[in-house]
């Protein structure tokens, strides 16, 4: 296994910090914290450079807030200066781990994402069901096809990530003690200072570093599933994942093996209520869609969130730019399902609201 040493100077180099700053400010140039930092951009970057180089860098307290969509979550937001550091770190370490990840690890990776994961699930459903072979039944239902899906969810994933285990995984590839020091500083700030959780455990939702660490941590599960269990049809998006097979019994065995592995190796466990084996003909709820062999249905919660955004726009709680960004992202996602009439209705409602304000 190739290891990496002496990469810390690359992280704190002015060139890397400059690129990290540009990445961090993208799309946020009108925010007050960005404007404040950019009153003296060069001076602030030089200060960061020296603090990182001399290892006197200390992140500021996290700001926490509650996000209610698509589900209620506690989000921790780092100071702009610290987000520059996160980008600087990720720019250097992400390529090291990216080449080790499996093809069907889909979250927070270039040219991947939730729609990529949905398409892979669609491909696997067709393969497991032998191209849509219909089971003998008393119903004229083309969705009544062969195969099962283990739909799984890791219980309280971000709160339960063990720092010592995560660091031991990272150290297999990165043997640079200075880089490990910076990673520990970021991890400790995320929980002890910002999250109010248990020391040595957990990562804050919202940090860029949490995204790469989440993939590094569960890559252990990916390797176990693909190389130990030899599962052919497996897709993971952060802590949500699916396994497909023709046999329910085989999926039951894999579920038990995965739960044992998670508890023993990663100090995690499957969510007992959110982990279940589903016949493919019933449709698989995954990443905002109910996925059938022939089509996808947009989940009601997804539509409800967009309708709530429109209501906020009508009540002048959010502006034109915000509603258009929300709509563009939503319609790009929703069009994967059979939603032509729904998308048409949502677009019409936004246009009517805009015209009423003229």
Coordinates of C-alpha atoms in Angstrom, one line a residue:
X1 CA 0.0 0.0 0.0
X2 CA 1.4 3.4 -1.0
X3 CA 1.8 5.9 1.9
X4 CA 2.2 9.6 1.9
X5 CA 4.6 11.7 4.0
X6 CA 5.7 15.3 4.1
X7 CA 2.5 16.6 2.5
X8 CA 1.8 19.2 5.2
X9 CA 3.8 21.9 3.5
X10 CA 1.6 21.5 0.5
X11 CA -1.5 22.0 2.6
X12 CA -0.3 25.3 4.2
X13 CA 1.4 26.7 1.1
X14 CA 0.2 30.1 0.0
X15 CA -0.7 28.8 -3.4
X16 CA -3.0 26.1 -2.0
X17 CA -4.5 28.5 0.5
X18 CA -5.2 30.9 -2.3
X19 CA -7.0 28.2 -4.3
X20 CA -8.9 27.1 -1.2
X21 CA -10.0 30.7 -0.5
X22 CA -11.4 31.0 -4.1
X23 CA -13.2 27.7 -3.7
X24 CA -14.7 28.7 -0.3
X25 CA -15.9 32.1 -1.5
X26 CA -17.6 30.8 -4.6
X27 CA -21.2 31.8 -4.7
X28 CA -20.9 33.5 -1.3
X29 CA -19.3 36.8 -2.1
X30 CA -22.2 38.9 -0.8
X31 CA -22.2 37.3 2.6
X32 CA -20.9 39.6 5.5
X33 CA -18.3 37.1 6.7
X34 CA -16.8 36.8 3.3
X35 CA -16.7 40.6 2.8
X36 CA -15.0 40.9 6.3
X37 CA -12.3 38.4 5.4
X38 CA -11.7 40.0 2.0
X39 CA -11.1 43.5 3.4
X40 CA -7.6 42.2 3.9
X41 CA -7.5 38.9 2.0
X42 CA -3.7 38.7 1.5
X43 CA -3.0 39.5 5.2
X44 CA -5.6 36.9 6.4
X45 CA -4.2 34.2 4.1
X46 CA -0.6 35.0 5.3
X47 CA -1.8 34.8 8.9
X48 CA -3.4 31.4 8.2
X49 CA -0.2 30.3 6.4
X50 CA 1.9 31.1 9.4
X51 CA -0.5 29.6 12.0
X52 CA -0.6 26.4 10.1
X53 CA 3.1 26.3 9.5
X54 CA 3.9 26.9 13.1
X55 CA 1.0 24.7 14.3
X56 CA -0.5 27.6 16.3
X57 CA -3.8 27.4 14.3
X58 CA -6.9 27.1 16.4
X59 CA -10.4 27.1 14.8
X60 CA -13.2 29.2 16.1
X61 CA -16.4 27.9 17.7
X62 CA -18.9 26.4 15.4
X63 CA -22.3 28.1 14.8
X64 CA -25.1 25.5 15.0
X65 CA -28.6 25.7 13.6
X66 CA -31.5 23.4 12.8
X67 CA -32.3 22.5 9.2
X68 CA -35.8 21.0 8.8
X69 CA -35.6 19.7 5.2
X70 CA -35.5 17.1 3.9
X71 CA -35.5 16.0 7.5
X72 CA -34.7 17.7 10.8
X73 CA -30.9 17.9 11.4
X74 CA -28.5 19.9 13.5
X75 CA -26.0 21.6 11.2
X76 CA -22.7 23.0 12.4
X77 CA -21.2 25.9 10.4
X78 CA -17.5 26.7 10.6
X79 CA -16.1 30.3 10.4
X80 CA -15.1 31.4 6.9
X81 CA -11.4 31.3 7.8
X82 CA -11.7 27.7 9.0
X83 CA -13.6 26.7 5.9
X84 CA -10.6 27.9 3.9
X85 CA -8.5 25.5 6.0
X86 CA -10.9 22.7 5.3
X87 CA -10.7 23.3 1.6
X88 CA -6.9 23.5 1.8
X89 CA -6.8 20.1 3.6
X90 CA -9.3 18.4 1.3
X91 CA -7.5 19.6 -1.9
X92 CA -4.5 17.6 -0.8
X93 CA -5.8 14.5 0.9
X94 CA -9.0 13.8 -1.2
X95 CA -7.0 12.6 -4.3
X96 CA -5.1 10.2 -2.0
X97 CA -8.3 8.4 -0.9
X98 CA -10.4 9.0 -4.0
X99 CA -8.5 6.4 -6.0
X100 CA -9.2 3.8 -3.4
X101 CA -13.0 4.2 -3.2
X102 CA -15.3 1.7 -5.0
X103 CA -17.2 2.8 -8.1
X104 CA -20.6 2.7 -6.4
X105 CA -19.7 4.9 -3.4
X106 CA -21.7 7.9 -4.8
X107 CA -21.8 10.8 -2.3
X108 CA -19.6 13.9 -2.5
X109 CA -17.5 12.7 -5.4
X110 CA -16.9 14.2 -8.8
X111 CA -19.2 12.9 -11.5
X112 CA -21.2 11.0 -8.9
X113 CA -24.1 12.1 -6.7
X114 CA -27.6 11.1 -5.8
X115 CA -28.9 10.8 -9.4
X116 CA -25.9 8.7 -10.3
X117 CA -26.8 6.4 -7.3
X118 CA -30.5 6.3 -8.5
X119 CA -29.4 5.3 -12.0
X120 CA -27.1 2.5 -10.6
X121 CA -30.0 1.2 -8.5
X122 CA -32.1 1.2 -11.7
X123 CA -29.5 -0.8 -13.6
X124 CA -29.1 -3.3 -10.7
X125 CA -32.9 -3.8 -10.4
X126 CA -33.0 -4.7 -14.1
X127 CA -30.1 -7.2 -13.7
X128 CA -31.4 -8.9 -10.6
X129 CA -34.9 -9.2 -12.1
X130 CA -33.5 -10.7 -15.3
X131 CA -34.7 -7.8 -17.4
X132 CA -38.1 -7.6 -15.7
X133 CA -39.1 -11.3 -15.6
X134 CA -42.6 -11.1 -14.2
X135 CA -43.6 -13.5 -11.4
X136 CA -46.7 -15.6 -11.8
X137 CA -49.4 -13.8 -9.9
X138 CA -53.1 -13.1 -10.0
X139 CA -52.7 -9.5 -11.0
X140 CA -52.0 -7.7 -14.3
X141 CA -49.1 -5.8 -12.8
X142 CA -45.9 -5.3 -14.8
X143 CA -44.0 -4.3 -11.6
X144 CA -44.5 -7.7 -10.0
X145 CA -40.9 -8.8 -10.8
X146 CA -38.3 -11.0 -9.3
X147 CA -35.7 -10.0 -6.7
X148 CA -35.3 -8.3 -3.3
X149 CA -33.5 -5.3 -1.9
X150 CA -31.8 -4.8 1.4
X151 CA -32.4 -1.1 2.1
X152 CA -30.1 -0.1 5.0
X153 CA -29.3 2.9 7.1
X154 CA -26.5 3.4 9.7
X155 CA -28.0 4.6 13.0
X156 CA -26.9 8.1 14.0
X157 CA -23.9 7.8 11.6
X158 CA -22.3 11.3 12.0
X159 CA -22.8 11.4 15.8
X160 CA -21.2 7.9 16.2
X161 CA -18.0 8.1 14.1
X162 CA -15.1 7.1 16.3
X163 CA -12.1 9.5 16.0
X164 CA -9.5 6.9 17.0
X165 CA -10.8 4.4 14.4
X166 CA -11.1 7.1 11.7
X167 CA -7.5 8.3 12.5
X168 CA -6.2 4.7 12.4
X169 CA -7.7 4.3 8.9
X170 CA -6.3 7.6 7.7
X171 CA -2.8 6.7 9.0
X172 CA -2.7 3.7 6.8
X173 CA -2.2 6.1 3.9
X174 CA -1.0 9.3 5.5
X175 CA 2.1 8.9 7.8
X176 CA 2.7 12.7 8.0
X177 CA 2.3 13.6 11.7
X178 CA 1.8 17.2 11.0
X179 CA -1.2 16.5 8.7
X180 CA -2.6 14.1 11.3
X181 CA -2.3 17.0 13.8
X182 CA -4.4 19.3 11.7
X183 CA -7.0 16.5 11.1
X184 CA -7.2 16.0 14.9
X185 CA -7.7 19.8 15.5
X186 CA -10.6 19.9 13.1
X187 CA -12.2 16.7 14.5
X188 CA -11.9 17.9 18.1
X189 CA -13.3 21.3 17.3
X190 CA -16.3 19.8 15.6
X191 CA -17.5 17.9 18.7
X192 CA -15.9 19.3 21.9
X193 CA -16.4 22.9 21.1
X194 CA -19.3 22.9 18.6
X195 CA -21.5 19.9 18.9
X196 CA -21.8 19.3 22.6
X197 CA -21.4 15.6 21.9
X198 CA -19.1 13.0 23.4
X199 CA -15.3 13.7 23.2
X200 CA -13.6 11.5 20.6
X201 CA -16.7 10.7 18.8
X202 CA -18.8 12.3 16.0
X203 CA -18.5 14.8 13.2
X204 CA -20.5 18.0 12.5
X205 CA -22.9 18.0 9.6
X206 CA -21.9 20.9 7.4
X207 CA -18.2 20.7 7.4
X208 CA -16.5 19.9 4.1
X209 CA -14.0 17.7 6.0
X210 CA -16.9 15.6 7.4
X211 CA -17.9 14.6 3.9
X212 CA -14.5 13.2 3.0
X213 CA -14.0 11.6 6.4
X214 CA -17.5 10.0 6.1
X215 CA -16.4 8.3 2.8
X216 CA -13.1 7.2 4.3
X217 CA -14.8 5.7 7.3
X218 CA -17.4 3.8 5.4
X219 CA -15.0 2.7 2.7
X220 CA -14.2 0.0 5.3
X221 CA -17.8 -1.2 4.9
X222 CA -17.6 -0.9 1.1
X223 CA -14.5 -3.1 1.0
X224 CA -16.1 -5.7 3.4
X225 CA -19.3 -5.9 1.3
X226 CA -17.6 -6.1 -2.1
X227 CA -14.5 -8.2 -1.3
X228 CA -15.5 -10.3 1.8
X229 CA -19.2 -10.8 1.2
X230 CA -18.7 -10.5 -2.6
X231 CA -21.9 -8.6 -3.1
X232 CA -22.4 -7.9 -6.8
X233 CA -25.1 -5.3 -6.6
X234 CA -24.4 -2.6 -4.0
X235 CA -24.8 1.1 -3.9
X236 CA -23.9 3.5 -1.1
X237 CA -24.8 7.2 -0.6
X238 CA -23.2 8.4 2.7
X239 CA -24.9 6.2 5.3
X240 CA -27.8 5.0 3.1
X241 CA -27.0 1.9 1.1
X242 CA -28.8 -0.9 -0.9
X243 CA -27.9 -4.5 -1.7
X244 CA -29.9 -6.4 -4.3
X245 CA -30.2 -10.2 -4.9
X246 CA -32.7 -12.8 -6.1
X247 CA -32.8 -14.4 -2.7
X248 CA -34.3 -13.0 0.5
X249 CA -32.4 -15.5 2.5
X250 CA -29.1 -14.4 1.1
X251 CA -29.9 -10.8 2.0
X252 CA -30.8 -11.8 5.5
X253 CA -27.4 -13.4 5.9
X254 CA -25.7 -10.3 4.5
X255 CA -27.6 -8.1 6.9
X256 CA -26.5 -10.0 9.9
X257 CA -22.9 -10.1 8.7
X258 CA -22.9 -6.3 8.0
X259 CA -24.3 -5.5 11.4
X260 CA -21.6 -7.7 13.1
X261 CA -18.9 -6.0 11.0
X262 CA -20.2 -2.5 11.8
X263 CA -20.3 -3.1 15.5
X264 CA -17.0 -4.9 15.8
X265 CA -14.8 -2.8 13.4
X266 CA -16.4 0.6 13.3
X267 CA -18.5 0.9 16.5
X268 CA -21.7 1.5 14.4
X269 CA -24.9 -0.4 13.9
X270 CA -27.7 -0.6 11.4
X271 CA -30.8 1.4 12.2
X272 CA -33.4 -1.3 13.2
X273 CA -36.4 0.6 11.9
X274 CA -34.9 1.9 8.7
X275 CA -33.2 -1.3 7.6
X276 CA -35.4 -3.8 5.8
X277 CA -35.7 -6.3 3.0
X278 CA -38.1 -5.3 0.3
X279 CA -39.4 -7.2 -2.7
X280 CA -38.5 -5.2 -5.8
X281 CA -42.1 -5.2 -7.1
X282 CA -43.1 -3.0 -4.1
X283 CA -40.6 -0.3 -5.0
X284 CA -37.5 0.8 -3.1
X285 CA -37.4 4.1 -1.3
X286 CA -34.0 5.6 -1.9
X287 CA -32.7 9.2 -2.1
X288 CA -36.1 10.9 -2.5
X289 CA -37.7 8.5 -4.9
X290 CA -39.7 5.3 -4.7
X291 CA -37.9 3.2 -7.4
X292 CA -39.8 0.6 -9.4
X293 CA -38.6 -1.4 -12.4
X294 CA -40.4 0.7 -15.0
X295 CA -40.5 4.1 -13.3
X296 CA -39.7 6.3 -10.3
X297 CA -42.2 8.2 -8.1
X298 CA -41.1 11.4 -6.4
X299 CA -41.7 11.1 -2.7
X300 CA -44.3 13.4 -1.3
X301 CA -41.9 14.9 1.2
X302 CA -39.7 16.1 -1.7
X303 CA -42.6 17.9 -3.4
X304 CA -43.8 19.3 0.0
X305 CA -40.3 20.9 0.5
X306 CA -40.5 22.7 -2.8
X307 CA -44.1 23.9 -2.1
X308 CA -42.8 25.3 1.2
X309 CA -40.1 27.2 -0.6
X310 CA -42.8 28.7 -2.9
X311 CA -44.8 29.7 0.2
X312 CA -41.8 31.5 1.7
X313 CA -41.3 33.3 -1.6
X314 CA -45.0 34.4 -1.7
X315 CA -44.6 35.7 1.9
X316 CA -41.4 37.5 1.0
X317 CA -39.3 35.4 3.4
X318 CA -36.9 34.6 0.6
X319 CA -36.0 36.4 -2.6
X320 CA -36.1 35.7 -6.3
X321 CA -32.6 34.4 -6.5
X322 CA -33.2 32.0 -3.7
X323 CA -36.4 30.5 -5.1
X324 CA -34.9 30.1 -8.6
X325 CA -31.9 28.3 -7.2
X326 CA -34.2 26.0 -5.2
X327 CA -36.4 25.4 -8.2
X328 CA -33.6 24.7 -10.6
X329 CA -32.0 22.2 -8.2
X330 CA -35.4 20.6 -7.5
X331 CA -36.6 20.3 -11.1
X332 CA -33.2 18.8 -12.2
X333 CA -33.7 16.1 -9.6
X334 CA -37.5 15.7 -10.0
X335 CA -37.4 15.2 -13.7
X336 CA -35.8 11.8 -13.2
X337 CA -39.2 10.6 -12.0
X338 CA -42.5 10.6 -13.8
X339 CA -43.2 14.2 -12.8
X340 CA -43.9 16.2 -16.0
X341 CA -47.3 17.6 -14.8
X342 CA -46.0 18.2 -11.2
X343 CA -43.0 20.2 -12.5
X344 CA -45.3 22.1 -14.9
X345 CA -47.6 23.0 -12.0
X346 CA -44.7 24.1 -9.7
X347 CA -43.2 26.3 -12.5
X348 CA -46.5 27.9 -13.2
X349 CA -47.0 28.7 -9.5
X350 CA -43.6 30.4 -9.3
X351 CA -44.3 32.4 -12.5
X352 CA -47.7 33.5 -11.2
X353 CA -46.2 34.6 -7.9
X354 CA -43.5 36.6 -9.7
X355 CA -46.1 38.3 -12.0
X356 CA -48.2 39.2 -9.0
X357 CA -45.3 41.1 -7.5
X358 CA -44.7 43.2 -10.7

